[in-house]
Amino acid sequence: MKNIAIIGAGITGLSAAFYAKKAGNSVKVFEKMSRVGGVMHTLQKNGFTYETGPSTGSVSLPEVVELYEDLGIQDLLEQASSIAGNRFILKKGKLCALPSGLISGLTTPLFSWKDKFGMPFEPFRKRGTDPNESLSEMVRRRLGQSILDYAVDPFVSGVYAGNPDVMIPKYALPKLYNLEHNHGSFIRGTIAKMKEPKPERNKKATKKVFSTQGGLSVLAEHLEKAIGKENFVLGLSPVVVQENGKFKIVAGENSFGPFDNVIYTAGASHIFEALPFAQEKFPGANQVLYAKVSEVAIGFNKWEGVPLNGFGALMPSKEKRNILGILYMSTLFKNRAPKGGVLLSVFVGGLRHPDFIDLPEDKFKEMVCKEVADIMKIPNMKPDLFEVTHHEEAIPQYDLKTPVREEAYKGIEKAYPGILMGGNGIDGIGMAKRIAQGRELAGRV
Ligand SMILES: Cc1cc2nc3c(=O)[nH]c(=O)nc-3n(C[C@H](O)[C@H](O)[C@H](O)COP(=O)(O)OP(=O)(O)OC[C@H]3O[C@@H](n4cnc5c(N)ncnc54)[C@H](O)[C@@H]3O)c2cc1C
């Protein structure tokens, strides 16, 4: 049994603490805010249940399902129906379905004929040679400009609030990068992957969109309960101190420990608040570019816009809109809006529009309402809910700073045995990756 300190009570820290405790260790979680969950946070108002941070995750790894099973709350895991497979992309003011097969791929107005007919030749194109090539360059080279503009660019906006010109596939989309790196082509690599035998456990990774019944805060609350409320120190910034080969943690007036291990899971920009002694030797650890994002929950008691039969709609940069995307939350999950009503999650800002976060409240509302009414064809834009959450440090970008950060994280682990480094500054931002990383960190202890 070890005595373990966990820094940060977002989904990564909670998963790490839960699995470390489950394995018989004693844990103490230190969190700067006065609540657990990190950016994962659900609120209720006027009969709507809305998220202020992540709205959904993808069951892309078995660890997601296993976390709910291990918590004994598998009945609360809500996986959206197949309707979530319908995704819409705005082109010339119209929402067009993203193609999902050969016929729709040929008939879609999203891509140029050149790129559609060029697709069968993708396996014969030359392999890239620059590991630090941007996503834009890679996609333009292998698939064509229109696929970059109307599939990849909106995807990058939707997931990272980012920009494919600065995103490096090797770090941001390693699976995609490896298809070309290992197999010479996306198509050849995908076929080879499909033929690989999969462990039985992988069947749990349904790739479906998920949340928790009642919202993602419900997952955080169950984790908090399972870890034990008495094992949290909330509302204080912890500072780690090295002492006789172990670690002490000073938080406010109090000192805790000694701990055998410290698991760091807060964001990359906050590392030296908790680990000040590492700053001089590893200055690269907090090198991170964040996309700023404003998330707007918009609710309607009665819906008069376009049919909401899908996951949501994304805006390619080429369309020059003032929002990044709209998620159809009440289509995906139950009980998010009053009966007959609709809840949308609208994302604004990102690397495209970093200044929107600073707009005066009334200007911001006017801009978002105008865009949503126009795109969703709402004749009378009078929402019954309009709640804005601004995130100055929403999504870390996996750009050229990533290898610098990764090296520094590895260096810290090596230089200070017992410290383990995690959080969404390394290994991806998605909820599934966060849960898997938390569990892996606990396993490493
Ligand atoms: C607006 C938004 C929308 C998103 N949408 C999606 C989505 O739809 N799907 C998806 O998969 N992912 C989404 N993401 C990404 C995903 O939510 C995050 O990557 C993930 O939740 C991060 O979890 P975490 O535990 O690593 O970090 P966090 O949730 O950021 O938790 C870190 C915790 O550390 C605390 N902390 C910071 N500094 C210190 C310190 N010095 N000492 C102690 N504690 C500290 C913070 O207060 C915080 O509670 C979204 C993110 C945002 C912001």
mmCIF file of N, CA and C and ligand atoms in Angstrom, residues 7-13 30-33 37-40 52-58 236-238 264-267 270 273-274 293 295 327 347 391 394-395 423-424 429-432 434, ligand 1:
data_model
loop_
_atom_site.group_PDB
_atom_site.id
_atom_site.type_symbol
_atom_site.label_atom_id
_atom_site.label_comp_id
_atom_site.label_asym_id
_atom_site.label_seq_id
_atom_site.Cartn_x
_atom_site.Cartn_y
_atom_site.Cartn_z
ATOM 1 N N ILE A 7 -2.747 15.594 -7.960
ATOM 2 C CA ILE A 7 -2.963 17.040 -8.128
ATOM 3 C C ILE A 7 -3.917 17.257 -9.292
ATOM 4 N N GLY A 8 -5.057 17.888 -8.991
ATOM 5 C CA GLY A 8 -6.076 18.135 -10.012
ATOM 6 C C GLY A 8 -7.201 17.111 -9.889
ATOM 7 N N ALA A 9 -8.450 17.628 -9.819
ATOM 8 C CA ALA A 9 -9.612 16.724 -9.682
ATOM 9 C C ALA A 9 -10.519 16.822 -10.903
ATOM 10 N N GLY A 10 -9.897 16.945 -12.087
ATOM 11 C CA GLY A 10 -10.663 16.785 -13.325
ATOM 12 C C GLY A 10 -10.842 15.298 -13.568
ATOM 13 N N ILE A 11 -11.319 14.956 -14.758
ATOM 14 C CA ILE A 11 -11.589 13.532 -15.028
ATOM 15 C C ILE A 11 -10.304 12.710 -14.970
ATOM 16 N N THR A 12 -9.150 13.301 -15.337
ATOM 17 C CA THR A 12 -7.892 12.527 -15.292
ATOM 18 C C THR A 12 -7.524 12.220 -13.839
ATOM 19 N N GLY A 13 -7.528 13.261 -12.995
ATOM 20 C CA GLY A 13 -7.140 13.075 -11.598
ATOM 21 C C GLY A 13 -8.117 12.165 -10.860
ATOM 22 N N PHE A 30 -5.692 16.858 -4.376
ATOM 23 C CA PHE A 30 -5.587 18.303 -4.139
ATOM 24 C C PHE A 30 -6.121 19.050 -5.344
ATOM 25 N N GLU A 31 -7.099 19.910 -5.114
ATOM 26 C CA GLU A 31 -7.758 20.615 -6.212
ATOM 27 C C GLU A 31 -7.900 22.084 -5.853
ATOM 28 N N LYS A 32 -7.503 22.914 -6.827
ATOM 29 C CA LYS A 32 -7.520 24.364 -6.618
ATOM 30 C C LYS A 32 -8.937 24.927 -6.488
ATOM 31 N N MET A 33 -9.872 24.374 -7.275
ATOM 32 C CA MET A 33 -11.256 24.886 -7.207
ATOM 33 C C MET A 33 -11.968 24.281 -5.999
ATOM 34 N N GLY A 37 -14.278 17.704 -10.719
ATOM 35 C CA GLY A 37 -14.777 17.579 -12.099
ATOM 36 C C GLY A 37 -13.947 18.352 -13.110
ATOM 37 N N GLY A 38 -13.195 19.372 -12.652
ATOM 38 C CA GLY A 38 -12.417 20.190 -13.588
ATOM 39 C C GLY A 38 -13.335 20.899 -14.560
ATOM 40 N N VAL A 39 -13.012 20.847 -15.857
ATOM 41 C CA VAL A 39 -13.855 21.540 -16.836
ATOM 42 C C VAL A 39 -15.197 20.825 -17.041
ATOM 43 N N MET A 40 -15.271 19.585 -16.575
ATOM 44 C CA MET A 40 -16.526 18.818 -16.674
ATOM 45 C C MET A 40 -17.507 19.372 -15.629
ATOM 46 N N THR A 52 -21.216 23.055 -19.161
ATOM 47 C CA THR A 52 -20.450 24.283 -19.380
ATOM 48 C C THR A 52 -19.049 23.971 -19.910
ATOM 49 N N GLY A 53 -18.684 22.684 -19.943
ATOM 50 C CA GLY A 53 -17.384 22.246 -20.461
ATOM 51 C C GLY A 53 -17.639 21.196 -21.536
ATOM 52 N N PRO A 54 -16.957 20.030 -21.437
ATOM 53 C CA PRO A 54 -17.214 19.007 -22.451
ATOM 54 C C PRO A 54 -18.694 18.626 -22.458
ATOM 55 N N SER A 55 -19.244 18.479 -23.666
ATOM 56 C CA SER A 55 -20.659 18.138 -23.776
ATOM 57 C C SER A 55 -20.839 16.640 -23.956
ATOM 58 N N THR A 56 -19.865 16.037 -24.627
ATOM 59 C CA THR A 56 -19.959 14.601 -24.923
ATOM 60 C C THR A 56 -18.547 14.041 -24.890
ATOM 61 N N GLY A 57 -18.461 12.726 -24.893
ATOM 62 C CA GLY A 57 -17.187 12.058 -25.140
ATOM 63 C C GLY A 57 -17.433 11.008 -26.198
ATOM 64 N N SER A 58 -16.392 10.300 -26.587
ATOM 65 C CA SER A 58 -16.575 9.191 -27.524
ATOM 66 C C SER A 58 -16.089 7.928 -26.824
ATOM 67 N N LEU A 236 -7.673 24.960 -2.508
ATOM 68 C CA LEU A 236 -6.316 25.441 -2.160
ATOM 69 C C LEU A 236 -5.335 24.999 -3.235
ATOM 70 N N SER A 237 -4.319 25.830 -3.476
ATOM 71 C CA SER A 237 -3.278 25.471 -4.448
ATOM 72 C C SER A 237 -2.173 24.704 -3.735
ATOM 73 N N PRO A 238 -1.971 23.439 -4.065
ATOM 74 C CA PRO A 238 -0.933 22.658 -3.379
ATOM 75 C C PRO A 238 0.465 22.938 -3.919
ATOM 76 N N TYR A 264 0.598 14.159 -11.108
ATOM 77 C CA TYR A 264 0.203 15.504 -11.543
ATOM 78 C C TYR A 264 -0.769 15.396 -12.714
ATOM 79 N N THR A 265 -1.979 15.952 -12.572
ATOM 80 C CA THR A 265 -2.959 15.859 -13.672
ATOM 81 C C THR A 265 -3.573 17.208 -14.037
ATOM 82 N N ALA A 266 -3.113 18.295 -13.419
ATOM 83 C CA ALA A 266 -3.660 19.607 -13.785
ATOM 84 C C ALA A 266 -3.026 20.032 -15.126
ATOM 85 N N GLY A 267 -3.526 21.090 -15.692
ATOM 86 C CA GLY A 267 -3.087 21.477 -17.039
ATOM 87 C C GLY A 267 -1.611 21.850 -17.112
ATOM 88 N N HIS A 270 -0.073 25.051 -15.525
ATOM 89 C CA HIS A 270 -0.051 25.231 -14.057
ATOM 90 C C HIS A 270 1.046 24.437 -13.352
ATOM 91 N N GLU A 273 3.237 25.937 -10.560
ATOM 92 C CA GLU A 273 2.549 26.331 -9.312
ATOM 93 C C GLU A 273 2.696 25.184 -8.309
ATOM 94 N N ALA A 274 2.561 23.945 -8.801
ATOM 95 C CA ALA A 274 2.597 22.788 -7.901
ATOM 96 C C ALA A 274 3.996 22.210 -7.755
ATOM 97 N N VAL A 293 -12.194 29.226 -25.581
ATOM 98 C CA VAL A 293 -13.511 28.839 -26.105
ATOM 99 C C VAL A 293 -14.600 29.409 -25.210
ATOM 100 N N GLU A 295 -18.511 28.717 -24.438
ATOM 101 C CA GLU A 295 -19.541 27.708 -24.702
ATOM 102 C C GLU A 295 -20.884 28.311 -24.311
ATOM 103 N N LEU A 327 -23.917 21.758 -31.178
ATOM 104 C CA LEU A 327 -24.258 20.362 -30.863
ATOM 105 C C LEU A 327 -25.729 20.275 -30.511
ATOM 106 N N PHE A 347 -20.408 26.562 -29.727
ATOM 107 C CA PHE A 347 -19.009 26.847 -29.409
ATOM 108 C C PHE A 347 -18.522 28.045 -30.220
ATOM 109 N N HIS A 391 -13.942 30.025 -21.373
ATOM 110 C CA HIS A 391 -12.752 29.258 -20.945
ATOM 111 C C HIS A 391 -11.525 29.900 -21.579
ATOM 112 N N ALA A 394 -9.048 26.638 -22.770
ATOM 113 C CA ALA A 394 -9.985 25.530 -23.001
ATOM 114 C C ALA A 394 -9.266 24.280 -23.476
ATOM 115 N N ILE A 395 -8.649 24.376 -24.627
ATOM 116 C CA ILE A 395 -8.107 23.151 -25.230
ATOM 117 C C ILE A 395 -6.624 23.343 -25.566
ATOM 118 N N GLY A 423 -2.380 14.571 -17.329
ATOM 119 C CA GLY A 423 -3.191 15.746 -17.668
ATOM 120 C C GLY A 423 -3.289 15.880 -19.176
ATOM 121 N N ASN A 424 -4.146 16.806 -19.616
ATOM 122 C CA ASN A 424 -4.407 16.841 -21.061
ATOM 123 C C ASN A 424 -3.336 17.578 -21.871
ATOM 124 N N ILE A 429 -6.662 15.038 -25.700
ATOM 125 C CA ILE A 429 -7.602 15.838 -24.913
ATOM 126 C C ILE A 429 -8.944 15.151 -24.674
ATOM 127 N N GLY A 430 -9.284 14.140 -25.466
ATOM 128 C CA GLY A 430 -10.630 13.546 -25.410
ATOM 129 C C GLY A 430 -10.903 12.867 -24.072
ATOM 130 N N MET A 431 -12.172 12.814 -23.714
ATOM 131 C CA MET A 431 -12.565 12.238 -22.426
ATOM 132 C C MET A 431 -12.054 10.791 -22.268
ATOM 133 N N ALA A 432 -12.147 10.008 -23.354
ATOM 134 C CA ALA A 432 -11.711 8.602 -23.268
ATOM 135 C C ALA A 432 -10.222 8.527 -22.956
ATOM 136 N N ARG A 434 -8.481 10.729 -21.434
ATOM 137 C CA ARG A 434 -8.250 11.216 -20.069
ATOM 138 C C ARG A 434 -8.502 10.103 -19.040
HETATM 139 C C1 LIG B 1 -15.335 23.948 -23.449
HETATM 140 C C2 LIG B 1 -14.750 22.575 -23.598
HETATM 141 C C3 LIG B 1 -15.415 21.636 -24.368
HETATM 142 C C4 LIG B 1 -14.886 20.368 -24.525
HETATM 143 N N1 LIG B 1 -15.574 19.438 -25.244
HETATM 144 C C5 LIG B 1 -15.156 18.168 -25.273
HETATM 145 C C6 LIG B 1 -15.969 17.152 -25.847
HETATM 146 O O1 LIG B 1 -17.079 17.417 -26.311
HETATM 147 N N2 LIG B 1 -15.483 15.878 -25.863
HETATM 148 C C7 LIG B 1 -14.269 15.557 -25.323
HETATM 149 O O2 LIG B 1 -13.884 14.378 -25.346
HETATM 150 N N3 LIG B 1 -13.492 16.495 -24.741
HETATM 151 C C8 LIG B 1 -13.910 17.778 -24.702
HETATM 152 N N4 LIG B 1 -13.147 18.736 -24.098
HETATM 153 C C9 LIG B 1 -11.822 18.353 -23.581
HETATM 154 C C10 LIG B 1 -11.939 17.603 -22.268
HETATM 155 O O3 LIG B 1 -13.055 18.051 -21.585
HETATM 156 C C11 LIG B 1 -10.713 17.839 -21.400
HETATM 157 O O4 LIG B 1 -9.535 17.499 -22.108
HETATM 158 C C12 LIG B 1 -10.765 17.029 -20.126
HETATM 159 O O5 LIG B 1 -11.995 17.155 -19.466
HETATM 160 C C13 LIG B 1 -9.635 17.479 -19.253
HETATM 161 O O6 LIG B 1 -9.655 16.757 -18.059
HETATM 162 P P1 LIG B 1 -8.427 16.888 -17.060
HETATM 163 O O7 LIG B 1 -8.792 16.207 -15.827
HETATM 164 O O8 LIG B 1 -7.184 16.428 -17.741
HETATM 165 O O9 LIG B 1 -8.256 18.462 -16.864
HETATM 166 P P2 LIG B 1 -9.236 19.500 -16.155
HETATM 167 O O10 LIG B 1 -10.637 19.132 -16.303
HETATM 168 O O11 LIG B 1 -8.795 20.833 -16.636
HETATM 169 O O12 LIG B 1 -8.862 19.328 -14.629
HETATM 170 C C14 LIG B 1 -7.670 19.825 -14.095
HETATM 171 C C15 LIG B 1 -7.960 20.290 -12.695
HETATM 172 O O13 LIG B 1 -6.762 20.752 -12.113
HETATM 173 C C16 LIG B 1 -7.072 21.897 -11.334
HETATM 174 N N5 LIG B 1 -5.852 22.671 -11.144
HETATM 175 C C17 LIG B 1 -5.263 23.558 -11.965
HETATM 176 N N6 LIG B 1 -4.147 24.024 -11.424
HETATM 177 C C18 LIG B 1 -4.017 23.442 -10.223
HETATM 178 C C19 LIG B 1 -3.076 23.523 -9.190
HETATM 179 N N7 LIG B 1 -2.007 24.321 -9.277
HETATM 180 N N8 LIG B 1 -3.273 22.765 -8.102
HETATM 181 C C20 LIG B 1 -4.357 21.956 -7.977
HETATM 182 N N9 LIG B 1 -5.294 21.844 -8.925
HETATM 183 C C21 LIG B 1 -5.117 22.571 -10.045
HETATM 184 C C22 LIG B 1 -8.130 22.622 -12.118
HETATM 185 O O14 LIG B 1 -8.867 23.491 -11.292
HETATM 186 C C23 LIG B 1 -8.949 21.451 -12.636
HETATM 187 O O15 LIG B 1 -10.005 21.124 -11.779
HETATM 188 C C24 LIG B 1 -13.652 20.023 -23.901
HETATM 189 C C25 LIG B 1 -12.992 20.967 -23.119
HETATM 190 C C26 LIG B 1 -13.541 22.231 -22.956
HETATM 191 C C27 LIG B 1 -12.836 23.216 -22.085
#
